[in-house]
Amino acid sequence: MCGAVEDDEAAVRLGGPQGWVRLWNRVVDPPPYGGLEFCIEVGAADMAARLHRVFVYNEAPDTFVVGLAESFAGWSGQRSWQSVNRDVTITAVFLSRGHVDMTWVLAPWRMNMDWRAEVTVRGIQAGEEMRSLAAGMGVLLG
């Protein structure tokens, strides 16, 4: 479970006041399940939502973001990643002039909760900023 520490030095942050994401508190699951879990928070002006115990067994979101960073020249359509329990979805759309909009959706269906939070972080630089995000996520989740 995510600890009560709010200012975790190992946290990964993206965005600003118009839309932001924070990931923190990786915990490696013991065998037989393996994998890992982490906490995520999304927010914007006057809104924040937090989800604990996001489980990842195969492809972690850092691998998805590495793929986006490697595609800095662009792609058509949208690319998506979803946690194994479908609580978190990340969608990326490449825009003109080398920027990406990333939409982060939290929807904790597994806990019989009826809420959904969605934040779009706009104008992420497809090259250096995406590589920096991938590196930070790799350190936290790798």
Tab-separated table of C-alpha atoms in Angstrom:
chain	number	residue	atom	x	y	z
A	1	MET	CA	0.000	0.000	0.000
A	2	CYS	CA	1.197	3.525	-0.634
A	3	GLY	CA	2.801	5.177	2.311
A	4	ALA	CA	1.755	8.462	3.843
A	5	VAL	CA	4.863	10.225	2.551
A	6	GLU	CA	3.631	12.983	0.261
A	7	ASP	CA	6.968	14.360	-0.951
A	8	ASP	CA	8.657	11.144	-2.013
A	9	GLU	CA	12.096	11.908	-3.468
A	10	ALA	CA	11.750	8.992	-5.891
A	11	ALA	CA	8.471	10.286	-7.316
A	12	VAL	CA	8.101	10.971	-11.030
A	13	ARG	CA	6.212	14.147	-11.907
A	14	LEU	CA	4.893	15.426	-15.227
A	15	GLY	CA	2.907	18.499	-16.194
A	16	GLY	CA	1.862	21.706	-14.509
A	17	PRO	CA	-1.188	23.478	-13.076
A	18	GLN	CA	-3.370	22.706	-16.095
A	19	GLY	CA	-2.797	18.959	-15.741
A	20	TRP	CA	-0.263	16.885	-13.825
A	21	VAL	CA	0.645	13.324	-12.924
A	22	ARG	CA	2.718	11.906	-10.070
A	23	LEU	CA	3.874	8.289	-9.699
A	24	TRP	CA	5.572	7.030	-6.544
A	25	ASN	CA	6.119	4.226	-4.067
A	26	ARG	CA	7.083	1.176	-6.095
A	27	VAL	CA	6.694	-2.102	-4.228
A	28	VAL	CA	7.928	-5.383	-5.708
A	29	ASP	CA	5.410	-8.202	-5.232
A	30	PRO	CA	6.873	-11.415	-3.817
A	31	PRO	CA	6.562	-14.734	-5.658
A	32	PRO	CA	4.470	-16.472	-6.843
A	33	TYR	CA	2.893	-13.379	-8.435
A	34	GLY	CA	5.973	-11.292	-9.068
A	35	GLY	CA	5.553	-7.977	-10.797
A	36	LEU	CA	5.267	-4.702	-8.962
A	37	GLU	CA	2.795	-2.130	-7.806
A	38	PHE	CA	2.936	1.637	-7.497
A	39	CYS	CA	0.802	4.648	-6.615
A	40	ILE	CA	-0.426	7.321	-9.018
A	41	GLU	CA	-2.055	10.698	-8.601
A	42	VAL	CA	-3.492	12.950	-11.316
A	43	GLY	CA	-4.744	16.476	-10.957
A	44	ALA	CA	-5.566	19.861	-12.395
A	45	ALA	CA	-6.918	23.112	-10.997
A	46	ASP	CA	-9.154	22.280	-8.005
A	47	MET	CA	-9.076	18.521	-8.680
A	48	ALA	CA	-6.903	15.589	-7.665
A	49	ALA	CA	-7.417	11.823	-7.683
A	50	ARG	CA	-5.164	9.159	-6.235
A	51	LEU	CA	-5.004	5.440	-6.826
A	52	HIS	CA	-3.012	3.002	-4.729
A	53	ARG	CA	-1.759	-0.458	-5.635
A	54	VAL	CA	-1.654	-0.245	-9.420
A	55	PHE	CA	-0.423	-3.709	-10.389
A	56	VAL	CA	2.012	-4.359	-13.238
A	57	TYR	CA	3.087	-7.886	-14.197
A	58	ASN	CA	4.428	-7.697	-17.720
A	59	GLU	CA	4.824	-4.386	-19.521
A	60	ALA	CA	5.166	-1.477	-17.119
A	61	PRO	CA	4.219	2.039	-18.235
A	62	ASP	CA	7.885	3.031	-18.403
A	63	THR	CA	8.308	0.627	-21.351
A	64	PHE	CA	5.376	2.324	-23.086
A	65	VAL	CA	6.913	5.770	-22.534
A	66	VAL	CA	10.314	4.555	-23.791
A	67	GLY	CA	8.544	3.539	-27.015
A	68	LEU	CA	7.024	7.010	-27.291
A	69	ALA	CA	10.425	8.625	-26.751
A	70	GLU	CA	11.974	6.432	-29.451
A	71	SER	CA	9.224	7.582	-31.840
A	72	PHE	CA	10.110	11.270	-31.420
A	73	ALA	CA	9.698	11.819	-35.177
A	74	GLY	CA	5.992	11.145	-34.742
A	75	TRP	CA	3.243	8.637	-35.354
A	76	SER	CA	-0.336	8.768	-36.562
A	77	GLY	CA	-3.346	8.040	-34.409
A	78	GLN	CA	-3.030	7.325	-30.740
A	79	ARG	CA	-0.971	4.877	-28.708
A	80	SER	CA	-2.218	3.428	-25.445
A	81	TRP	CA	-1.116	1.472	-22.396
A	82	GLN	CA	-3.372	-0.065	-19.772
A	83	SER	CA	-2.542	-1.660	-16.432
A	84	VAL	CA	-3.269	-5.355	-16.148
A	85	ASN	CA	-6.263	-4.690	-13.892
A	86	ARG	CA	-7.437	-1.840	-16.159
A	87	ASP	CA	-7.317	0.753	-13.362
A	88	VAL	CA	-4.933	3.044	-15.273
A	89	THR	CA	-4.912	3.906	-18.964
A	90	ILE	CA	-2.401	6.184	-20.685
A	91	THR	CA	-3.076	7.465	-24.197
A	92	ALA	CA	-0.599	9.497	-26.252
A	93	VAL	CA	-1.301	11.528	-29.380
A	94	PHE	CA	1.485	13.057	-31.464
A	95	LEU	CA	0.816	16.667	-32.435
A	96	SER	CA	2.453	18.928	-34.953
A	97	ARG	CA	5.782	20.569	-34.127
A	98	GLY	CA	7.082	17.594	-32.139
A	99	HIS	CA	4.770	17.636	-29.134
A	100	VAL	CA	2.642	14.961	-27.493
A	101	ASP	CA	-0.541	15.141	-25.439
A	102	MET	CA	-0.791	12.353	-22.852
A	103	THR	CA	-4.128	11.526	-21.238
A	104	TRP	CA	-4.005	9.645	-17.928
A	105	VAL	CA	-7.211	7.944	-16.782
A	106	LEU	CA	-7.764	6.442	-13.333
A	107	ALA	CA	-10.841	4.199	-13.036
A	108	PRO	CA	-10.611	1.779	-10.084
A	109	TRP	CA	-13.294	-0.697	-11.093
A	110	ARG	CA	-11.666	-3.555	-9.146
A	111	MET	CA	-12.523	-1.951	-5.810
A	112	ASN	CA	-16.213	-1.516	-6.699
A	113	MET	CA	-15.738	2.224	-6.730
A	114	ASP	CA	-17.755	4.252	-9.153
A	115	TRP	CA	-15.467	7.096	-10.109
A	116	ARG	CA	-13.181	8.063	-12.941
A	117	ALA	CA	-10.561	10.808	-13.181
A	118	GLU	CA	-8.991	11.941	-16.438
A	119	VAL	CA	-6.217	14.480	-16.956
A	120	THR	CA	-4.437	15.447	-20.154
A	121	VAL	CA	-0.883	16.760	-19.918
A	122	ARG	CA	-0.484	18.880	-23.033
A	123	GLY	CA	2.504	19.828	-25.152
A	124	ILE	CA	5.134	17.371	-23.924
A	125	GLN	CA	8.248	17.624	-26.089
A	126	ALA	CA	8.455	14.380	-28.058
A	127	GLY	CA	12.235	14.228	-27.757
A	128	GLU	CA	14.037	15.355	-24.634
A	129	GLU	CA	11.058	15.766	-22.298
A	130	MET	CA	9.677	12.336	-23.217
A	131	ARG	CA	13.132	10.761	-22.770
A	132	SER	CA	13.420	12.403	-19.363
A	133	LEU	CA	9.992	11.066	-18.357
A	134	ALA	CA	10.943	7.583	-19.574
A	135	ALA	CA	14.205	7.689	-17.612
A	136	GLY	CA	12.465	8.806	-14.415
A	137	MET	CA	9.797	6.134	-14.772
A	138	GLY	CA	12.502	3.550	-15.498
A	139	VAL	CA	14.289	4.421	-12.253
A	140	LEU	CA	11.055	4.291	-10.258
A	141	LEU	CA	9.489	1.224	-11.864
A	142	GLY	CA	12.442	-0.583	-13.475
